[in-house]
Structure formats: C-alpha cells, structure tokens
Amino acid sequence: MAAVAMSAGMALKSSFCGAAVQQSGATAVAAKPQRVAMFAVRAGGYDEELVKTAKTIASPGRGILAIDESNATCGKRLASIGLENNEVNRQAYRQLLCTTPGLGEYISGAIMFEETLYQSTSDGKLMVDCLKEGGILPGIKVDKGLVPLPGSNDESWCQGLDGLASRTAAYYKQGARFAKWRTVVSIPNGPSDLAITEAAWGLARYAAICQDTGLVPIVEPEVLLDGSHGIDRTLEVAEKVWSKVFYFLAENNVMFEGILLKPSMVTPGAECPERATPEQVAEYTLRMLKRRVPPAVPGIMFLSGGQSEVEATLNLNAMNQSPNPWHVSFSYARALQNSVLKTWKGQPENLEAAKKALLVRAKANSLAQLGKYSAEGEAKEAKEGMFVKGYTY
Amino acid sequence: MAAVALSKSVFLGTGVAESTMFKSTSVVPVRGHIVMTSNFEKTNRYADELKQTAAFISAPGKGILASDESNATTGKRLATVGMDNTVENRQAWRELLYSAPGLGNYISGTIMFDETLFQDSRAGVPFVDILKKQGILPGIKVDTGLQPIDGTDGETATQGLDGLAERCQKYYQQGARFAKWRAVLRVDNEVLPSSTAILENAHGLARYAQICQANGLVPIVEPEVTLGEGDYSIERTAYISEKVNSHVFRLLNEYNVILEGILLKPNMILPGLDVPTPAPEEVARYTVRTMLRSVPGAVPGIHFLSGGMSEEEATLNLQALQAFGPTPWSLTFSYGRALQSSTLKTWSGKVCIAFLTTPPYDPDID
C-alpha cells in the first residue's frame, strides 16, 4: 500500500463533511426535531458478573444438568419407578443428584425448581450449598408454565413476567446465578406468526429482567419434536424463531455476552418416516446456528426433548467435530436422569449405583462436548427413545 | 395451571384434509392465517454460485476496491487534480486502476458504476475482461442515490428498487457478480437515527438483497452509520450500530436472504468528529465487539468502509482488527478513497501510467 501524507488525510475529512451535507439532498424538508429519545447506553450493575457466570457455565467439557421439573412432572418421574409424589421423595431424589461426588467435573450448572432451591438435604444442608461445593452453579426455573394462546391455532404461550424482577432478586439472594424460561413452538400447529412473536417477545422481556437482577438468562424457545415433518421444515421454522428471538433480545437491550441459549436440535419430526443420522442433525443444526446466533453468545446448551440418552449424546458429539464460534454443549434432563431413576428405584441400597449411573451419563456428554464420544459399550436402556407424543412438561 | 396438550389435528373449521397439512408449500387457511412458504434458497438456481462468489471475495488477504463513484462524484475527484469531468478522463482514471499489475493479489472484487461496467479501455478492451484476467470480480453499484425522508432531521432513504430485477439481469449478463447498495444513517447524542430512518433503510437493504440474490448477484449490504460532526462518544456509535444491524438482519431473515451469499459493508466504530480520534486498538475493540454482537457466522465477509478515515488510518485500523480474531467472518476492506487518494494525486492525469503506479509488494525483492 502506498504511504500517504497526513495532509491528504485531513483534506479528506473536511471534504467528506462537505460532501455529506450535499449528498443528503438539496431539497431536504426542514423538520421539527423529534421528541428526545432516551437512548441511554445500557450499563447494568451486573454486567461483568453475568459475563463471568455465562463463561463458567460454558466451559470446555461441561454442560448443564436440568433438574427443574415442576412438582407435577417430578411426580411422573417418581411414579415411573413406583414412588409416591411427596416432598420427602422429591427431596430424596434431588439429594441423590446434588450430592453425587465428582459431578462438577462434567456439570457446570444445575437448573432447579423453586422448591429445590430452598430445600435442604435430609442432613439439613442446603441443596444450593451442596452444588456450590461441588463446583456447580445453581440455576432456577422462573417461568410459570404454558397456557393456551387465544387467537392462535391451538398454540400456547409462556407465563411468568408478573413480579419476575422481585422473584429473580430473591433467587439471586438464595444463591441462584442463572435462570431458565421455556416456551414452545409447534410445527404441526403452524406455527403461526403470533405464536412465534409471543414466544420471542416473552423470552426477551424475561432475559432483560434477569440480567437486571444478576441472573444469566437461558433463552429456550423449544421447537417441539411432535409432528411428521421433515428436517428441512424444522430448519425453516427454527430459523424464523431464532431470527425473532435475537431481534427482540436486541430491542430489549439484552447483553449477548451474558446469555446462554437452549435450543432444540434441528431434526425431523418424531413421526417422520425419514430419520436423520447424527451427522445430518449436526449439519442442519450448525447451519441454523451460524445463520442466526451472533458469535458474542458464549454458550449453546442443547435440550434433549425426547431423544434417547445415547441419541442426544451422539448428536452433540457430531456437532463438536470442528471448532465453533460458541461453546456447544448440553442442558439435559431426561437424557441424564433416565438411567439414574431406573437404577435407584427409590431404594437406599441403590444410591451408590445410581450416583455412578449419573456420572456415566454426565461423562459421556462431557466427552461429546469435546467431540470425543463413542457409543460402544453403552447399555441398551440408554438407547431407548423417550419421546412422548403431546408431552406436557 | 394446566399445560396445553398440543393436538396436531385441530384446525378450526377449515375442512383441510390431513394429508395436505405437512407440505411446506401448501397454504393452510385457518384462523390466524398461517401460510407456509417454500424456501427461497431451495428454489434459487444461483444459491450455490452466490455462496462461492461471496467466499471468493472474502478470501483471506483479499478485499474490495470501491471505484463506483457516480459521474458527478468522480468529477469532484478529477477536479482535485485539475482534470475535467469527461467520459475520456473517467475512462483513463479507471483504466489506470484496473490495469495495475498484480492488483489481483490483493483485490478480489471491484465495485463499478453503471458507465464503467460497460466501458472499454482506450485500446478497446472491455474493463470486465481486464478485471477477469487480473482475477478480480466486477461488482456494480445498483442504488440510485439518497432521498430525504420528509419529517426527519436530514435523514435519508436510498432509492433504486424500481426495475431492479431487470437491471441485475443486465449486469449479470455483462459479467457483474456482486452488487452494492449504500444506506446511510445519521447519528448524534440523543435523537438520531430515528426509528423511521432505521426501518426505512433496513427495509430497502433487505428488498435489494433479496432481488439481487434472485438474479445471481451477491449483495453487499451496507448500513453506514455515517461519521458526522458532534461530540457523540464511541460507545454511542457502537450502540447505534448494533441497533441498526439488528434491524437489518431481522429483515434480511424475514426476506429469506441467504446469509452465506451476502457480504456486509459496515462502518468502523468511531466517535463524532469533535472527539479526538481514538487509537487503532480502541477502534478495533469496539468494532469487533459490535460485529460479534450483530453478525451471524454464516456471513463470510465483513468489508469495512473507509468513510472519514485517511488512507493510513483505514489500514492501521484494519490491521488492529486482526488481533481480535479468530472470527467466523473475515474482517477486511471495501475502500474507495482510502485506496485511491494518493494514486490519484500521483497520477494527476499524466499519461505514463505504467511508470507511475506503485509496484506491488514482492517479498523476494523487498
């Protein structure tokens, strides 16, 4: 490149200004200045901490253990192994999960339901403290569930914004450092623009409130597995959904370095006759993410949404075969808990074996995050699908 | 709080047969008017070529030479070296640029004005052929200039959508493989840009981009938050640039523009002219942060405009950006004045082109 005299540079600047005025048109209509808009540059009190929390959760070889089932849903889990749905049993189950030694090597965060955030173990130790000691950040589900969306095609929307700021402040005090809000989009029901817009807007409002009170928001618009559509259709819908999500996040001045995503992988519908290999799921999912997710987002923690334990791990592994602009990992509930439940069966004598089973699954997904997982030697049960049609959470 | 059991078979009073429900191209008339549209990318015969073109232009170590000044603007440039604004002088000036030996080592594409795309050298060789030999893709400015938006404080819209498809086809036939459309947004401490201006300019860019892709041209998407007078901070520019980019990408997505087949031409993040020029490292830090927040990785290249920077500043700032890598898109240039200024002065209209152009850097010699 030719060197340049600085005087030429100065001349350029001033002629630029002159040119700009001329270029904007000689016939510009003189206008009343608009009302002053309060474009304050966002400066949240928790910004640095949010970035640090998000980076910690999105650390290499680690992912999230989701144990935030509502009492009703937890009841279903307990029922599957013949246990009654009461607080003692829920405590026993969550205690098993929160006190598994060595779990923090593979798990960076655990999402809890409100009851568990304030619960103690049978020895009187707070669950949040058990997690923290294990090197695991506590998280908290803050949404209040799905309800019918009027004017839509039988779709739903997610409630929970009322009083959210005071709730999140209280959760932060209790030790939570990240939050989660799950909304859904259904392909067989459209999805309608209304449902997508509502899902995206609710997530954006929730995310802004969380960041304001020190919690890293996990942004979760789940494109449900239900349906017989092919993988191309899922890609189309996922792109639409994430486009709106990021647009509204930006409108709400959410700081992208301080959020995490929890997307569904891009797969064919559960009832689609054409299945996809892990490599295809990886290809479609990464394509979607590269088209919609700014690199500033530190971590993408996939949900398993009905895939079998092994399927969820294989798919994650396929996505980590080459470097990505963001940490690509897991936030699994059923795909981490299924074998654990079946091993425990509610019996104290099975506790150690159950904890071991959790470590097996956690380690498998840790390896998948690093792109080093192999399905050889996996148990048959781990390969069973967990899709439930019309699953309600 | 009952959760909703989602049923796939309930469509309110439509009489639509089950078998048509899952075809992605069928219109499903229901309350709420859900329309499933077919994928623009799947039906676009240029889709692969667009992606290849964009990848070529944004290859490592390469950038764009912007030589698309309108005749009027070119006249201003020629006037600074005492030359008249004639078609011959414009021809001679562009011939100098495009014939620089070895230019293709550094330049992957050049944006041209309509007149130039169809012009020949003085020896009668079409410019597009000269460029092809150099390994440089011809591009074409397709907007037809700025127009005031009434009721705003000097804000503008960009014109050029009418008949754009036909023009793109003509340009593609002539050999152009990418296009450019410049949208301009003013910024100040409090009020500018207005939401009206942002929406208008984002819309224009998205429509233009879609039409280009439908006709084989990679669109350079240029939402310029223009450097202006005032003491607004670098933080303010960063914030506004993020906002603008958010609207731009939202609309690009709405129009199904294939992101692997576009290039972005944004401003670097600079404070107002009344604020002392920041060091390259500070410019780079804010610029990369803004890009990381705004630009999905599918976009292959970000080609910064040089507006308001001197030649040296533009290059130093570009260099400083590279320290913040690796990034999913290349961080490179689309420079007009920052590449042409000293060349123009050196030439000053004298005919002996071959001796007056700076020889390309040769590592074996230098």
PDB file of N, CA and C in Angstrom, chain A residues 221-259:
ATOM      1  N   PRO A 221     -36.512 -21.305  23.362  1.00  0.00           N
ATOM      2  CA  PRO A 221     -37.724 -21.475  22.561  1.00  0.00           C
ATOM      3  C   PRO A 221     -37.703 -22.888  21.964  1.00  0.00           C
ATOM      4  N   GLU A 222     -38.378 -23.833  22.591  1.00  0.00           N
ATOM      5  CA  GLU A 222     -38.273 -25.210  22.112  1.00  0.00           C
ATOM      6  C   GLU A 222     -39.189 -25.446  20.919  1.00  0.00           C
ATOM      7  N   VAL A 223     -38.591 -25.816  19.801  1.00  0.00           N
ATOM      8  CA  VAL A 223     -39.386 -26.240  18.652  1.00  0.00           C
ATOM      9  C   VAL A 223     -39.682 -27.713  18.903  1.00  0.00           C
ATOM     10  N   LEU A 224     -40.935 -28.007  19.211  1.00  0.00           N
ATOM     11  CA  LEU A 224     -41.291 -29.356  19.668  1.00  0.00           C
ATOM     12  C   LEU A 224     -41.024 -30.426  18.624  1.00  0.00           C
ATOM     13  N   LEU A 225     -40.694 -31.601  19.109  1.00  0.00           N
ATOM     14  CA  LEU A 225     -40.392 -32.746  18.253  1.00  0.00           C
ATOM     15  C   LEU A 225     -41.653 -33.309  17.593  1.00  0.00           C
ATOM     16  N   ASP A 226     -42.812 -33.028  18.178  1.00  0.00           N
ATOM     17  CA  ASP A 226     -44.068 -33.595  17.664  1.00  0.00           C
ATOM     18  C   ASP A 226     -44.276 -33.245  16.198  1.00  0.00           C
ATOM     19  N   GLY A 227     -44.718 -34.257  15.426  1.00  0.00           N
ATOM     20  CA  GLY A 227     -45.070 -33.994  14.033  1.00  0.00           C
ATOM     21  C   GLY A 227     -44.389 -34.959  13.098  1.00  0.00           C
ATOM     22  N   SER A 228     -44.876 -34.977  11.861  1.00  0.00           N
ATOM     23  CA  SER A 228     -44.274 -35.866  10.871  1.00  0.00           C
ATOM     24  C   SER A 228     -43.541 -35.082   9.786  1.00  0.00           C
ATOM     25  N   HIS A 229     -43.174 -33.858  10.101  1.00  0.00           N
ATOM     26  CA  HIS A 229     -42.475 -33.016   9.139  1.00  0.00           C
ATOM     27  C   HIS A 229     -41.029 -33.462   8.980  1.00  0.00           C
ATOM     28  N   GLY A 230     -40.438 -33.099   7.861  1.00  0.00           N
ATOM     29  CA  GLY A 230     -39.051 -33.444   7.605  1.00  0.00           C
ATOM     30  C   GLY A 230     -38.087 -32.422   8.191  1.00  0.00           C
ATOM     31  N   ILE A 231     -36.801 -32.723   8.107  1.00  0.00           N
ATOM     32  CA  ILE A 231     -35.784 -31.884   8.735  1.00  0.00           C
ATOM     33  C   ILE A 231     -35.682 -30.508   8.069  1.00  0.00           C
ATOM     34  N   ASP A 232     -36.005 -30.417   6.773  1.00  0.00           N
ATOM     35  CA  ASP A 232     -35.962 -29.112   6.100  1.00  0.00           C
ATOM     36  C   ASP A 232     -36.982 -28.150   6.693  1.00  0.00           C
ATOM     37  N   ARG A 233     -38.136 -28.690   7.021  1.00  0.00           N
ATOM     38  CA  ARG A 233     -39.186 -27.848   7.606  1.00  0.00           C
ATOM     39  C   ARG A 233     -38.776 -27.376   8.998  1.00  0.00           C
ATOM     40  N   THR A 234     -38.136 -28.277   9.750  1.00  0.00           N
ATOM     41  CA  THR A 234     -37.676 -27.887  11.080  1.00  0.00           C
ATOM     42  C   THR A 234     -36.664 -26.749  10.957  1.00  0.00           C
ATOM     43  N   LEU A 235     -35.763 -26.858   9.980  1.00  0.00           N
ATOM     44  CA  LEU A 235     -34.759 -25.809   9.778  1.00  0.00           C
ATOM     45  C   LEU A 235     -35.424 -24.467   9.495  1.00  0.00           C
ATOM     46  N   GLU A 236     -36.410 -24.501   8.630  1.00  0.00           N
ATOM     47  CA  GLU A 236     -37.112 -23.274   8.252  1.00  0.00           C
ATOM     48  C   GLU A 236     -37.751 -22.606   9.473  1.00  0.00           C
ATOM     49  N   VAL A 237     -38.429 -23.416  10.272  1.00  0.00           N
ATOM     50  CA  VAL A 237     -39.110 -22.874  11.445  1.00  0.00           C
ATOM     51  C   VAL A 237     -38.097 -22.384  12.475  1.00  0.00           C
ATOM     52  N   ALA A 238     -37.052 -23.162  12.707  1.00  0.00           N
ATOM     53  CA  ALA A 238     -36.038 -22.768  13.686  1.00  0.00           C
ATOM     54  C   ALA A 238     -35.403 -21.443  13.285  1.00  0.00           C
ATOM     55  N   GLU A 239     -35.129 -21.259  11.988  1.00  0.00           N
ATOM     56  CA  GLU A 239     -34.528 -20.005  11.533  1.00  0.00           C
ATOM     57  C   GLU A 239     -35.464 -18.830  11.804  1.00  0.00           C
ATOM     58  N   LYS A 240     -36.750 -19.035  11.552  1.00  0.00           N
ATOM     59  CA  LYS A 240     -37.743 -17.989  11.788  1.00  0.00           C
ATOM     60  C   LYS A 240     -37.795 -17.619  13.263  1.00  0.00           C
ATOM     61  N   VAL A 241     -37.837 -18.653  14.094  1.00  0.00           N
ATOM     62  CA  VAL A 241     -37.956 -18.429  15.527  1.00  0.00           C
ATOM     63  C   VAL A 241     -36.746 -17.675  16.060  1.00  0.00           C
ATOM     64  N   TRP A 242     -35.546 -18.137  15.742  1.00  0.00           N
ATOM     65  CA  TRP A 242     -34.341 -17.518  16.296  1.00  0.00           C
ATOM     66  C   TRP A 242     -34.127 -16.107  15.749  1.00  0.00           C
ATOM     67  N   SER A 243     -34.573 -15.863  14.526  1.00  0.00           N
ATOM     68  CA  SER A 243     -34.461 -14.510  13.983  1.00  0.00           C
ATOM     69  C   SER A 243     -35.245 -13.538  14.853  1.00  0.00           C
ATOM     70  N   LYS A 244     -36.476 -13.912  15.186  1.00  0.00           N
ATOM     71  CA  LYS A 244     -37.306 -13.037  16.008  1.00  0.00           C
ATOM     72  C   LYS A 244     -36.741 -12.934  17.414  1.00  0.00           C
ATOM     73  N   VAL A 245     -36.254 -14.051  17.931  1.00  0.00           N
ATOM     74  CA  VAL A 245     -35.724 -14.033  19.293  1.00  0.00           C
ATOM     75  C   VAL A 245     -34.587 -13.027  19.404  1.00  0.00           C
ATOM     76  N   PHE A 246     -33.626 -13.084  18.488  1.00  0.00           N
ATOM     77  CA  PHE A 246     -32.487 -12.172  18.607  1.00  0.00           C
ATOM     78  C   PHE A 246     -32.877 -10.723  18.343  1.00  0.00           C
ATOM     79  N   TYR A 247     -33.826 -10.538  17.450  1.00  0.00           N
ATOM     80  CA  TYR A 247     -34.291  -9.180  17.192  1.00  0.00           C
ATOM     81  C   TYR A 247     -34.897  -8.574  18.452  1.00  0.00           C
ATOM     82  N   PHE A 248     -35.762  -9.325  19.121  1.00  0.00           N
ATOM     83  CA  PHE A 248     -36.397  -8.794  20.329  1.00  0.00           C
ATOM     84  C   PHE A 248     -35.419  -8.703  21.495  1.00  0.00           C
ATOM     85  N   LEU A 249     -34.477  -9.629  21.569  1.00  0.00           N
ATOM     86  CA  LEU A 249     -33.445  -9.503  22.606  1.00  0.00           C
ATOM     87  C   LEU A 249     -32.714  -8.179  22.433  1.00  0.00           C
ATOM     88  N   ALA A 250     -32.364  -7.851  21.187  1.00  0.00           N
ATOM     89  CA  ALA A 250     -31.672  -6.592  20.923  1.00  0.00           C
ATOM     90  C   ALA A 250     -32.569  -5.400  21.255  1.00  0.00           C
ATOM     91  N   GLU A 251     -33.841  -5.485  20.889  1.00  0.00           N
ATOM     92  CA  GLU A 251     -34.768  -4.397  21.197  1.00  0.00           C
ATOM     93  C   GLU A 251     -34.849  -4.148  22.698  1.00  0.00           C
ATOM     94  N   ASN A 252     -34.701  -5.207  23.482  1.00  0.00           N
ATOM     95  CA  ASN A 252     -34.761  -5.089  24.932  1.00  0.00           C
ATOM     96  C   ASN A 252     -33.398  -4.827  25.562  1.00  0.00           C
ATOM     97  N   ASN A 253     -32.410  -4.528  24.721  1.00  0.00           N
ATOM     98  CA  ASN A 253     -31.071  -4.190  25.200  1.00  0.00           C
ATOM     99  C   ASN A 253     -30.452  -5.283  26.055  1.00  0.00           C
ATOM    100  N   VAL A 254     -30.715  -6.522  25.712  1.00  0.00           N
ATOM    101  CA  VAL A 254     -30.096  -7.640  26.414  1.00  0.00           C
ATOM    102  C   VAL A 254     -28.643  -7.756  25.944  1.00  0.00           C
ATOM    103  N   MET A 255     -27.735  -8.022  26.894  1.00  0.00           N
ATOM    104  CA  MET A 255     -26.320  -8.132  26.565  1.00  0.00           C
ATOM    105  C   MET A 255     -26.004  -9.566  26.152  1.00  0.00           C
ATOM    106  N   PHE A 256     -25.620  -9.764  24.901  1.00  0.00           N
ATOM    107  CA  PHE A 256     -25.461 -11.113  24.374  1.00  0.00           C
ATOM    108  C   PHE A 256     -24.338 -11.902  25.025  1.00  0.00           C
ATOM    109  N   GLU A 257     -23.308 -11.188  25.530  1.00  0.00           N
ATOM    110  CA  GLU A 257     -22.214 -11.919  26.177  1.00  0.00           C
ATOM    111  C   GLU A 257     -22.669 -12.522  27.513  1.00  0.00           C
ATOM    112  N   GLY A 258     -23.859 -12.137  27.969  1.00  0.00           N
ATOM    113  CA  GLY A 258     -24.343 -12.617  29.261  1.00  0.00           C
ATOM    114  C   GLY A 258     -25.593 -13.468  29.181  1.00  0.00           C
ATOM    115  N   ILE A 259     -25.790 -14.154  28.063  1.00  0.00           N
ATOM    116  CA  ILE A 259     -26.924 -15.078  27.956  1.00  0.00           C
ATOM    117  C   ILE A 259     -26.410 -16.446  27.545  1.00  0.00           C
TER     118      ILE A 259
END
